[in-house]
PDB file of C-alpha atoms and ligand atoms in Angstrom:
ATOM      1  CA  UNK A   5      10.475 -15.255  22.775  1.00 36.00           C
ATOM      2  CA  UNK A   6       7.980 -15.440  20.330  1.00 34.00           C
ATOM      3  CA  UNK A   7       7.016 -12.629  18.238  1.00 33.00           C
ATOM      4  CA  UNK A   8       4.603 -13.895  15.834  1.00 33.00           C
ATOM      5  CA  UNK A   9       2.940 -11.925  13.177  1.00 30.00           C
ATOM      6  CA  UNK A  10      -0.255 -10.365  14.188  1.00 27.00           C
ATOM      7  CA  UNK A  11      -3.557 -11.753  13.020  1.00 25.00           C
ATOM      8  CA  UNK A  12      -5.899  -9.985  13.620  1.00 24.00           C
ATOM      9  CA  UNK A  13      -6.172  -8.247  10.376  1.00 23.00           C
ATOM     10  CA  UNK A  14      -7.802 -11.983   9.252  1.00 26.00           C
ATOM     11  CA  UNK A  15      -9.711 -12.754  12.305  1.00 24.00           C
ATOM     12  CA  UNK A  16     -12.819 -10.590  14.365  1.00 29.00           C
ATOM     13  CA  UNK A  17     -11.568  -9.599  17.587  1.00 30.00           C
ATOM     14  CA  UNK A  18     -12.676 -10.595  20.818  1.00 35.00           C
ATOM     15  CA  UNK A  19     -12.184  -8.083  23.993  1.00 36.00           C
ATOM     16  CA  UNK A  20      -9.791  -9.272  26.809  1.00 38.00           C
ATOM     17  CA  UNK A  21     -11.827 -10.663  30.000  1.00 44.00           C
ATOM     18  CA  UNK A  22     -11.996  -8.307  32.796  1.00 44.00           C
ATOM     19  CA  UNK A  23     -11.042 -10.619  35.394  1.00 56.00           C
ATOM     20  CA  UNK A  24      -7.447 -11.075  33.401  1.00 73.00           C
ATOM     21  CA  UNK A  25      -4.189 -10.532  34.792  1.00 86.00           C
ATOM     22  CA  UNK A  26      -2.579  -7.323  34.325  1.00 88.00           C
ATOM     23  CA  UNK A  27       0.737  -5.076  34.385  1.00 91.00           C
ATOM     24  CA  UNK A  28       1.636  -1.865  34.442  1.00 90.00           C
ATOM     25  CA  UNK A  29       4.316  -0.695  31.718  1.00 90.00           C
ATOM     26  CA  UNK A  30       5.789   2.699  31.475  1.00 87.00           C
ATOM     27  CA  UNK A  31       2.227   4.147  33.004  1.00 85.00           C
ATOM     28  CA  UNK A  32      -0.090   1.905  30.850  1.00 84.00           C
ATOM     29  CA  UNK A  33      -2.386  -1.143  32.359  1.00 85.00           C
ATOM     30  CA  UNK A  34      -1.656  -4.075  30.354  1.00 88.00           C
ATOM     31  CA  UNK A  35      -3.882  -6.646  30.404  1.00 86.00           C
ATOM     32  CA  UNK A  36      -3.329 -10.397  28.743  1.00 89.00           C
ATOM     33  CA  UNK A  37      -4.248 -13.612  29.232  1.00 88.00           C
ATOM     34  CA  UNK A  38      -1.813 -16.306  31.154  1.00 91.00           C
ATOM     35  CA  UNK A  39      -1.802 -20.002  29.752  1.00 90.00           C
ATOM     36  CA  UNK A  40       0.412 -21.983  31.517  1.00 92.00           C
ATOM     37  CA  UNK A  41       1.488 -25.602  30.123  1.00 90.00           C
ATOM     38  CA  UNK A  42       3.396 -28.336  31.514  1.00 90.00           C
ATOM     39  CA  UNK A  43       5.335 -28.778  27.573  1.00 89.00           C
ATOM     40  CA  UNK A  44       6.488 -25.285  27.712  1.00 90.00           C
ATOM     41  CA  UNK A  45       9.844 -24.649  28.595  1.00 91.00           C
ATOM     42  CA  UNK A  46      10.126 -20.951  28.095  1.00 93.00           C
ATOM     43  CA  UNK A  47       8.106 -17.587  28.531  1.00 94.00           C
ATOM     44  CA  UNK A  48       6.815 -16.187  25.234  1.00 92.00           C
ATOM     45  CA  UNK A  49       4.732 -13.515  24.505  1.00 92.00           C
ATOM     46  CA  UNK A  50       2.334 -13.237  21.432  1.00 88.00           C
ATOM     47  CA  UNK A  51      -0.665 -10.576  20.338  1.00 85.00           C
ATOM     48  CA  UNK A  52      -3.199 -12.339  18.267  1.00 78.00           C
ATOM     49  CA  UNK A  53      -6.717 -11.446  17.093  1.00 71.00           C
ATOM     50  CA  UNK A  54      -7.394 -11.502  21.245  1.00 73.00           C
ATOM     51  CA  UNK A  55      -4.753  -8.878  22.937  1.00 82.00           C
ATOM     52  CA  UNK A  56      -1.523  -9.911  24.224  1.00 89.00           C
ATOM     53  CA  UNK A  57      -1.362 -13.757  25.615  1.00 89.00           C
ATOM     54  CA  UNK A  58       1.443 -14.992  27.892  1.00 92.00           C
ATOM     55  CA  UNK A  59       2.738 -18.524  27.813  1.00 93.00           C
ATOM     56  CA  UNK A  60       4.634 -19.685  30.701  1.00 94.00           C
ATOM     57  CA  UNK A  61       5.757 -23.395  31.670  1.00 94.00           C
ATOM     58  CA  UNK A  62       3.528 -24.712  34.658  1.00 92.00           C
ATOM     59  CA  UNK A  63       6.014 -23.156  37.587  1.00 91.00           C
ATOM     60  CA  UNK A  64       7.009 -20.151  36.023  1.00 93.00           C
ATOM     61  CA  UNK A  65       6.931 -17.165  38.704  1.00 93.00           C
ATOM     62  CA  UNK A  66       5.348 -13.910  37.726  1.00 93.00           C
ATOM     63  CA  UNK A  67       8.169 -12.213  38.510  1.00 94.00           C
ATOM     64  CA  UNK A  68       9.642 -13.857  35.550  1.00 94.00           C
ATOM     65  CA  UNK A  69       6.417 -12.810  33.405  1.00 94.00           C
ATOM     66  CA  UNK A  70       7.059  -9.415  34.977  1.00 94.00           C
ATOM     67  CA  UNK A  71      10.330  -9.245  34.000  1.00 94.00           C
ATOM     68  CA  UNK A  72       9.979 -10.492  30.501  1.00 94.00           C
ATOM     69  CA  UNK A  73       7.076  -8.022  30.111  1.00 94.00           C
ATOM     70  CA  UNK A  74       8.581  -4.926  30.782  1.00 94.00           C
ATOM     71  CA  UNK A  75      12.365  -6.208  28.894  1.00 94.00           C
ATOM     72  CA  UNK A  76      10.089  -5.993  25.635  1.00 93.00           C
ATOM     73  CA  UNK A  77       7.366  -3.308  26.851  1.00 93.00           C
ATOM     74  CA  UNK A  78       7.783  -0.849  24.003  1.00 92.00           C
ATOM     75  CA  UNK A  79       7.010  -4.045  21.869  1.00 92.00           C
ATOM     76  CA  UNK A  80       4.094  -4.659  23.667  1.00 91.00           C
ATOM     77  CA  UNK A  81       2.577  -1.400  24.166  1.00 90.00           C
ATOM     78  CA  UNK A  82       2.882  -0.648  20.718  1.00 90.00           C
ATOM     79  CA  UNK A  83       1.341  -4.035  19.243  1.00 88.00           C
ATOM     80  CA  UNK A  84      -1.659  -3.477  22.225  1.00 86.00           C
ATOM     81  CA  UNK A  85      -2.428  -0.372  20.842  1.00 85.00           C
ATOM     82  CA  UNK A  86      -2.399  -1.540  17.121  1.00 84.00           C
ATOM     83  CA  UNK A  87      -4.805  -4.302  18.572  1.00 82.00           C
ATOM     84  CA  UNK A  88      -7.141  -2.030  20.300  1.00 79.00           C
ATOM     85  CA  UNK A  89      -7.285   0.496  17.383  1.00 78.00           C
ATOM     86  CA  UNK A  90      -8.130  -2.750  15.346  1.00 76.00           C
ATOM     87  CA  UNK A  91     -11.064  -3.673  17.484  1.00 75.00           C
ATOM     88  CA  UNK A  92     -14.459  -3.264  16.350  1.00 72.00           C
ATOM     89  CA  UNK A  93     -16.344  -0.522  18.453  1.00 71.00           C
ATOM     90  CA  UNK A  94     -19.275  -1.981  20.973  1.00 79.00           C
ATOM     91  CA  UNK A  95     -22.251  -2.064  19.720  1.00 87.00           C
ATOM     92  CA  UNK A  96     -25.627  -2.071  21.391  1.00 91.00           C
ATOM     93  CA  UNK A  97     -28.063  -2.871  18.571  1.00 93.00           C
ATOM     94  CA  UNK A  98     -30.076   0.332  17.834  1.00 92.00           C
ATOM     95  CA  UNK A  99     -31.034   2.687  14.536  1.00 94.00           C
ATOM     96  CA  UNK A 100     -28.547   4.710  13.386  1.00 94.00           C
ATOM     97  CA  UNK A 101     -25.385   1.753  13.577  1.00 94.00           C
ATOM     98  CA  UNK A 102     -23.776   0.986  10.846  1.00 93.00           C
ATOM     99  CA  UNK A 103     -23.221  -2.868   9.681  1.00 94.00           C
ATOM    100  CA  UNK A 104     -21.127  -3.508   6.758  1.00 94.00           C
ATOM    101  CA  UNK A 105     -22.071  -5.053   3.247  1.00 96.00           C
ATOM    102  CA  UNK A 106     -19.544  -5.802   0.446  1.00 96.00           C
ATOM    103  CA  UNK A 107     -17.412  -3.308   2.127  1.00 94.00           C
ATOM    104  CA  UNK A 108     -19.796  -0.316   2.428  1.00 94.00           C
ATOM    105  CA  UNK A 109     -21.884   0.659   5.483  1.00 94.00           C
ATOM    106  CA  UNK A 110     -25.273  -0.122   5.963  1.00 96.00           C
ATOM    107  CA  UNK A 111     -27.022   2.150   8.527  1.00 96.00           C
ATOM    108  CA  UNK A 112     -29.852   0.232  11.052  1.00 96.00           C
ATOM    109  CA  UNK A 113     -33.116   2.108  10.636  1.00 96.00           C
ATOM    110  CA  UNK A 114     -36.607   1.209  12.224  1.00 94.00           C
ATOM    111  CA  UNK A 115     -39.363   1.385  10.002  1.00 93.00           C
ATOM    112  CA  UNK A 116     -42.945   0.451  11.171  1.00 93.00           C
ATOM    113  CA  UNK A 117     -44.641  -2.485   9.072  1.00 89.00           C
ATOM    114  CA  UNK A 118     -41.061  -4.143   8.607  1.00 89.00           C
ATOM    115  CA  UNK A 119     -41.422  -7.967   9.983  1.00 84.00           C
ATOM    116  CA  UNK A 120     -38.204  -8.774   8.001  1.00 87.00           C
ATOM    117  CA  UNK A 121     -35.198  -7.007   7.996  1.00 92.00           C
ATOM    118  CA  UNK A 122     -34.889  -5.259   4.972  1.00 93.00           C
ATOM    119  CA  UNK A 123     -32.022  -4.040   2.924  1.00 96.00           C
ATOM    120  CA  UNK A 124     -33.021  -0.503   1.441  1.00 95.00           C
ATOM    121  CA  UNK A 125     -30.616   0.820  -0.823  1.00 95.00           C
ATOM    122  CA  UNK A 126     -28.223   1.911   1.980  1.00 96.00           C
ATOM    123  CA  UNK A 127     -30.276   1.344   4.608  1.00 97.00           C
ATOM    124  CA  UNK A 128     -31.486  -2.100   6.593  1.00 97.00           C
ATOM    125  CA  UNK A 129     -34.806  -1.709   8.131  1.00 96.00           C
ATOM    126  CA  UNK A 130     -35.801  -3.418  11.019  1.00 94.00           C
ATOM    127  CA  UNK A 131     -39.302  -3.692  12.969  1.00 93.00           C
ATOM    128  CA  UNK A 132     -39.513  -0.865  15.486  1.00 92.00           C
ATOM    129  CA  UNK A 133     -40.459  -3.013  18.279  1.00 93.00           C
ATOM    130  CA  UNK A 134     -37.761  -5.151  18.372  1.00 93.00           C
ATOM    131  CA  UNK A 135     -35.512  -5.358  21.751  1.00 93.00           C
ATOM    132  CA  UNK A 136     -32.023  -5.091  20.728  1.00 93.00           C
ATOM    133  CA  UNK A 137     -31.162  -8.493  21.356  1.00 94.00           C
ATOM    134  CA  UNK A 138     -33.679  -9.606  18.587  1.00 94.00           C
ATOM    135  CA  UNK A 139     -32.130  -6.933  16.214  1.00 94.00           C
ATOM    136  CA  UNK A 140     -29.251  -8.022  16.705  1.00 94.00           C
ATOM    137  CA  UNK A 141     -30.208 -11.815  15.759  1.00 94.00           C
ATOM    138  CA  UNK A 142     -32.248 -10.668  12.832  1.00 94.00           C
ATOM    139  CA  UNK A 143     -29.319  -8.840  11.568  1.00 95.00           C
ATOM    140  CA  UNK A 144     -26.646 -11.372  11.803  1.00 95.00           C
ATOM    141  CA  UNK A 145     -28.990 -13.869  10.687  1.00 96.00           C
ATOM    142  CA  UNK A 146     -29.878 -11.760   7.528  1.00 97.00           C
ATOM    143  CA  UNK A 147     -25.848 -11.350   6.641  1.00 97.00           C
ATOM    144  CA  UNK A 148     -25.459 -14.758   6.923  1.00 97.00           C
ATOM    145  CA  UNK A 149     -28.516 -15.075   4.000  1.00 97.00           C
ATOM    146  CA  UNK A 150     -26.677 -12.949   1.833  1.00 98.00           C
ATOM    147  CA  UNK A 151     -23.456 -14.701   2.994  1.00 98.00           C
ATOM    148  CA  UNK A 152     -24.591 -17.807   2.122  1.00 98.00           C
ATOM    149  CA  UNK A 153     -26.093 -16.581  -1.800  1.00 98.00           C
ATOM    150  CA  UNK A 154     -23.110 -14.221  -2.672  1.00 98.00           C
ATOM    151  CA  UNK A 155     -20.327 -17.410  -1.982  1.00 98.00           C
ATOM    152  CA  UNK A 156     -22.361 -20.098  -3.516  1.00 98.00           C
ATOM    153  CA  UNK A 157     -22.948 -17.806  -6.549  1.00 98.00           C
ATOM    154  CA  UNK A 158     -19.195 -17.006  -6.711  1.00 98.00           C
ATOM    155  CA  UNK A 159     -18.014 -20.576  -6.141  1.00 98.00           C
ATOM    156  CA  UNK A 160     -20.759 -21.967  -8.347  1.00 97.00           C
ATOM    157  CA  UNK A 161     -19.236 -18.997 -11.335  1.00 98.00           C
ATOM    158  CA  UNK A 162     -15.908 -20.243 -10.727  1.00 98.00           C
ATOM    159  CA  UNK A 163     -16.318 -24.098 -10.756  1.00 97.00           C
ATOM    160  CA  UNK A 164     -18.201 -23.656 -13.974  1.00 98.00           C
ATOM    161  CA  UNK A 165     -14.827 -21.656 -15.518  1.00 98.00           C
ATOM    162  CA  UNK A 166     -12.744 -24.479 -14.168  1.00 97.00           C
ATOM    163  CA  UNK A 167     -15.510 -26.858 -15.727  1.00 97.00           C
ATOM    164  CA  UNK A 168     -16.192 -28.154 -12.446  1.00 96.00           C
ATOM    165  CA  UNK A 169     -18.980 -30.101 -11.059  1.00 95.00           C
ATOM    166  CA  UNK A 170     -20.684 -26.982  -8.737  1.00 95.00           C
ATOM    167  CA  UNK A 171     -19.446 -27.775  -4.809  1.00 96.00           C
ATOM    168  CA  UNK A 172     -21.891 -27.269  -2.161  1.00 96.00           C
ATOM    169  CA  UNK A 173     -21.036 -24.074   0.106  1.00 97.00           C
ATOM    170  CA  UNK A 174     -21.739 -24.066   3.812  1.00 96.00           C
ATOM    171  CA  UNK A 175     -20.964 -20.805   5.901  1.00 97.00           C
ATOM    172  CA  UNK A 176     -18.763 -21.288   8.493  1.00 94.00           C
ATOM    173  CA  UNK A 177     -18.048 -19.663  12.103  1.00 88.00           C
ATOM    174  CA  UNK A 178     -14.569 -20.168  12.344  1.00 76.00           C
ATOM    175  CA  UNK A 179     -12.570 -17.827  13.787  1.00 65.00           C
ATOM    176  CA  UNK A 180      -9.158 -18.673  12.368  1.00 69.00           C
ATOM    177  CA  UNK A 181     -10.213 -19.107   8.875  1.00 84.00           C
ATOM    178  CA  UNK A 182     -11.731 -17.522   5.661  1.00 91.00           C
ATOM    179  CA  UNK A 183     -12.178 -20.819   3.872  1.00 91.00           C
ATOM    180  CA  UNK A 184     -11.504 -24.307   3.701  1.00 92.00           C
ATOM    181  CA  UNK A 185     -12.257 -26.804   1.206  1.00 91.00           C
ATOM    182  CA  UNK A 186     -12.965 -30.250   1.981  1.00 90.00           C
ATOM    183  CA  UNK A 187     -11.780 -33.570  -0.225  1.00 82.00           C
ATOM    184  CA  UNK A 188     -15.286 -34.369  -0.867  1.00 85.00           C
ATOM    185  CA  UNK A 189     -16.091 -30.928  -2.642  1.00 88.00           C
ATOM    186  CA  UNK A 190     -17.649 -29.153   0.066  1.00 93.00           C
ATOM    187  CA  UNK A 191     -16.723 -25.902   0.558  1.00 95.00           C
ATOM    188  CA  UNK A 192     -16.638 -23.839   3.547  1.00 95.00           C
ATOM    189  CA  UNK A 193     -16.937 -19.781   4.157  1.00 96.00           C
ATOM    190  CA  UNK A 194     -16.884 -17.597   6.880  1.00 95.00           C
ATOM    191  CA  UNK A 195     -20.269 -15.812   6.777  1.00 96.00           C
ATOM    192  CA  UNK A 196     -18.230 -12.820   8.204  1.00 94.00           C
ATOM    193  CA  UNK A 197     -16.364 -11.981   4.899  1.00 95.00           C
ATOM    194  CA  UNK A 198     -19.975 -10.990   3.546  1.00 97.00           C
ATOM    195  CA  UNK A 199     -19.091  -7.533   5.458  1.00 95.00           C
ATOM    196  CA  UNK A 200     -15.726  -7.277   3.323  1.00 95.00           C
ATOM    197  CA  UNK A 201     -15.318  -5.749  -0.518  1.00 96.00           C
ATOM    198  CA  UNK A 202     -16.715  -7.854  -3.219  1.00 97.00           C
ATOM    199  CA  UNK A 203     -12.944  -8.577  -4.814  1.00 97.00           C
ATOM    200  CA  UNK A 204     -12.093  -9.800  -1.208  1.00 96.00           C
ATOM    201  CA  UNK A 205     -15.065 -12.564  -1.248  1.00 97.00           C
ATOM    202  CA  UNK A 206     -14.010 -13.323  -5.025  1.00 97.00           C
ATOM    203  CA  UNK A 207     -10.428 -14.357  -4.284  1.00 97.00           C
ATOM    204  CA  UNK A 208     -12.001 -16.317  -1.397  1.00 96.00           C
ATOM    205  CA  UNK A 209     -13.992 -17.690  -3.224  1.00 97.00           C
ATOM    206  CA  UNK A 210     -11.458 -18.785  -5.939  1.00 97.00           C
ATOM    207  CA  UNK A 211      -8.783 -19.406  -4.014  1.00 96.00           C
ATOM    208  CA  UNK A 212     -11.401 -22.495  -2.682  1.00 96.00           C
ATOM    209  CA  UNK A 213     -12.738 -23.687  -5.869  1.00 97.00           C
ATOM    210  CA  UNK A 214      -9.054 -23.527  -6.930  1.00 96.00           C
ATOM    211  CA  UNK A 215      -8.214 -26.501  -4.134  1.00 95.00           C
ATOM    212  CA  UNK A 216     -11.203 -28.873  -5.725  1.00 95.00           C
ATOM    213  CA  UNK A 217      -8.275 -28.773  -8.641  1.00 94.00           C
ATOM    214  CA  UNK A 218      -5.100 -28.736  -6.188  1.00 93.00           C
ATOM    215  CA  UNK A 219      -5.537 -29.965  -2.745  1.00 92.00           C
ATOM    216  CA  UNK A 220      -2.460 -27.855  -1.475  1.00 93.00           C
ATOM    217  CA  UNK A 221      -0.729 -24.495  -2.445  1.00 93.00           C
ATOM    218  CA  UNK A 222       1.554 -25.890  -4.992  1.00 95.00           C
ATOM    219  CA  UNK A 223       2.716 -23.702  -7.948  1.00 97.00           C
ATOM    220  CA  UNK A 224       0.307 -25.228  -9.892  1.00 97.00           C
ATOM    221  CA  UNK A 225      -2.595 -24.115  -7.697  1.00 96.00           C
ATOM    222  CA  UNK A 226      -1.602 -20.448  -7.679  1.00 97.00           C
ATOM    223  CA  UNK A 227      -1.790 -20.399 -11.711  1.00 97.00           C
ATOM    224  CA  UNK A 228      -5.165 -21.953 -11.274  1.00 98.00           C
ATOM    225  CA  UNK A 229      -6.132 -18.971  -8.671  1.00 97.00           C
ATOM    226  CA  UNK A 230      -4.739 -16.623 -11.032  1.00 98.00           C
ATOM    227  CA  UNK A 231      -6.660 -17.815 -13.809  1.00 98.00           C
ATOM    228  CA  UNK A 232      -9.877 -17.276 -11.798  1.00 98.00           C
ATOM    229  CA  UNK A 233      -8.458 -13.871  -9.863  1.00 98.00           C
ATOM    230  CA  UNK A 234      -5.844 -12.179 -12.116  1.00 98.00           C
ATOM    231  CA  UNK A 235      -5.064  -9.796  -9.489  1.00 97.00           C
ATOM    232  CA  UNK A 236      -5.351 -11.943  -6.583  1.00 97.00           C
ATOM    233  CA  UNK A 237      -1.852 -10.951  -4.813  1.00 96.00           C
ATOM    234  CA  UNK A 238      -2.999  -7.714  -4.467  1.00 96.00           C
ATOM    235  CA  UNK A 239      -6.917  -8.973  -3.316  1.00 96.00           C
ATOM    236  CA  UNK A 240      -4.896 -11.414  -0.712  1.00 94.00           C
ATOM    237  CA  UNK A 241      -2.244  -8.306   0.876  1.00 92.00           C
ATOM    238  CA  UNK A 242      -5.393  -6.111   1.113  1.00 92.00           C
ATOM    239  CA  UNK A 243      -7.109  -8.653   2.428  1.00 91.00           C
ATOM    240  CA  UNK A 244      -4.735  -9.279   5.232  1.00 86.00           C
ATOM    241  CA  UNK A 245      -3.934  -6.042   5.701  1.00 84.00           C
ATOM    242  CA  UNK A 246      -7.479  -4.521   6.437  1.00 85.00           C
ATOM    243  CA  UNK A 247     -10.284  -6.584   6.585  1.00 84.00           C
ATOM    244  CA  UNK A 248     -10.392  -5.476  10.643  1.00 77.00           C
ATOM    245  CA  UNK A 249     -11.531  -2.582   8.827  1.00 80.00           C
ATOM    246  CA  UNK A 250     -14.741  -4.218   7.604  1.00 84.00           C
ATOM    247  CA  UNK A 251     -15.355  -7.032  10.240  1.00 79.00           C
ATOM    248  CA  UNK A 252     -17.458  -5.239  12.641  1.00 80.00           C
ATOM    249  CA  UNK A 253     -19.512  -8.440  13.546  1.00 85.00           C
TER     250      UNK A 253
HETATM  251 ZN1   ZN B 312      -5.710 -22.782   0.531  1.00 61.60          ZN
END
């Protein structure tokens, strides 16, 4: 059985389909998803950034998933919970939610004579008329603006320290990642991070200029990070550690 660390704390979190298969354990309804492979040989069990996922060989019975379920059910109710307190809260797109920015909350207001959304100190204001489905495009679409000018500023800032020909920075969507760096010099960011603290993005932000030096994680590449990000242990732990915090989108 496989108890692999939880992600989550790196990734957004999706909700478990409705139509999934469930148990019940000590009282609770479980739900989790059931991926069966020919390969597999064995039942494991694993909560990711998703909820709890079963993996079964192709002819397991479920009374073997059943049983494996509730032998490790304090396990499993415990790391569901952590997962659900993790999750972001729905959302339905209306004034008065709060987004996040560089780690503090921005609250959605409606302001007549706004085409744009518009960041106001504390407050991003958005044409009254909009339906919430267009809010919430404008929104996301907006993040991803200052997404996409916050990381090429920091990578550009940290390529010229390295004296570094600047990379070009594309946002990225991925959903296991924060960065990558490709061998041509092209960096890539998850426009997502913009919600996160500043210091987060930085060490991000290094860590990926820091591979257009060192194409792996070699000793050598750390002591490049650190000369960018002093601190950047403690950046990376928190980091891991919270970011589910600041990820509501
Ligand atoms: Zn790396």
């Amino acid at each position: 059985m496989t108890h692999s660390p939880a992600l989550q704390s790196e990734l957004p979190l999706y909700a478990t389909p409705e139509s999934a298969p469930a148990i019940n354990l000590d009282g609770q309804r479980i739900s989790y998803t059931l991926q069966r492979t020919r390969r597999r040989r064995t039942i494991s069990l694993l909560i990711d950034d998703r909820g709890l996922r079963v993996a079964a060989p192709l002819k397991a019975p479920q009374r073997a998933i059943d049983e494996l379920l509730h032998l490790h059910a304090t396990w499993v109710i415990r790391k569901v919970q952590d997962w659900q307190q993790k999750r972001p809260p729905p959302r339905s797109w209306v004034a008065g939610e709060q987004i996040m920015l560089y780690g503090a909350p921005v609250t959605l207001e409606a302001h007549a004579g706004i085409a744009m959304p518009h960041l106001d100190v504390d407050r991003l204001l958005f044409d009254p008329q909009l339906a919430p489905a267009d809010i919430e495009f404008g929104v996301r679409n907006w993040l991803k603006q200052q997404a996409l000018k916050c990381f090429t500023r920091c990578c550009q800032d940290y390529s010229a320290q390295l004296e570094l020909p600047a990379p070009a920075v594309r946002l990225s969507n991925a959903r296991t990642r924060w960065g990558s760096c490709h061998a041509k010099g092209r960096i890539s960011m998850n426009w997502r991070l913009v919600q996160a603290p500043a210091a987060w993005i930085d060490y991000v932000a290094a860590h990926e200029v820091a591979h257009l030096r060192q194409m792996n994680h070699s000793p050598a590449f750390w002591c490049t990070v650190a000369a960018l990000v002093p601190d950047y242990a403690e950046r990376r732990a928190a980091l891991r550690r919270d970011a589910h915090r600041y990820l509501l989108l």
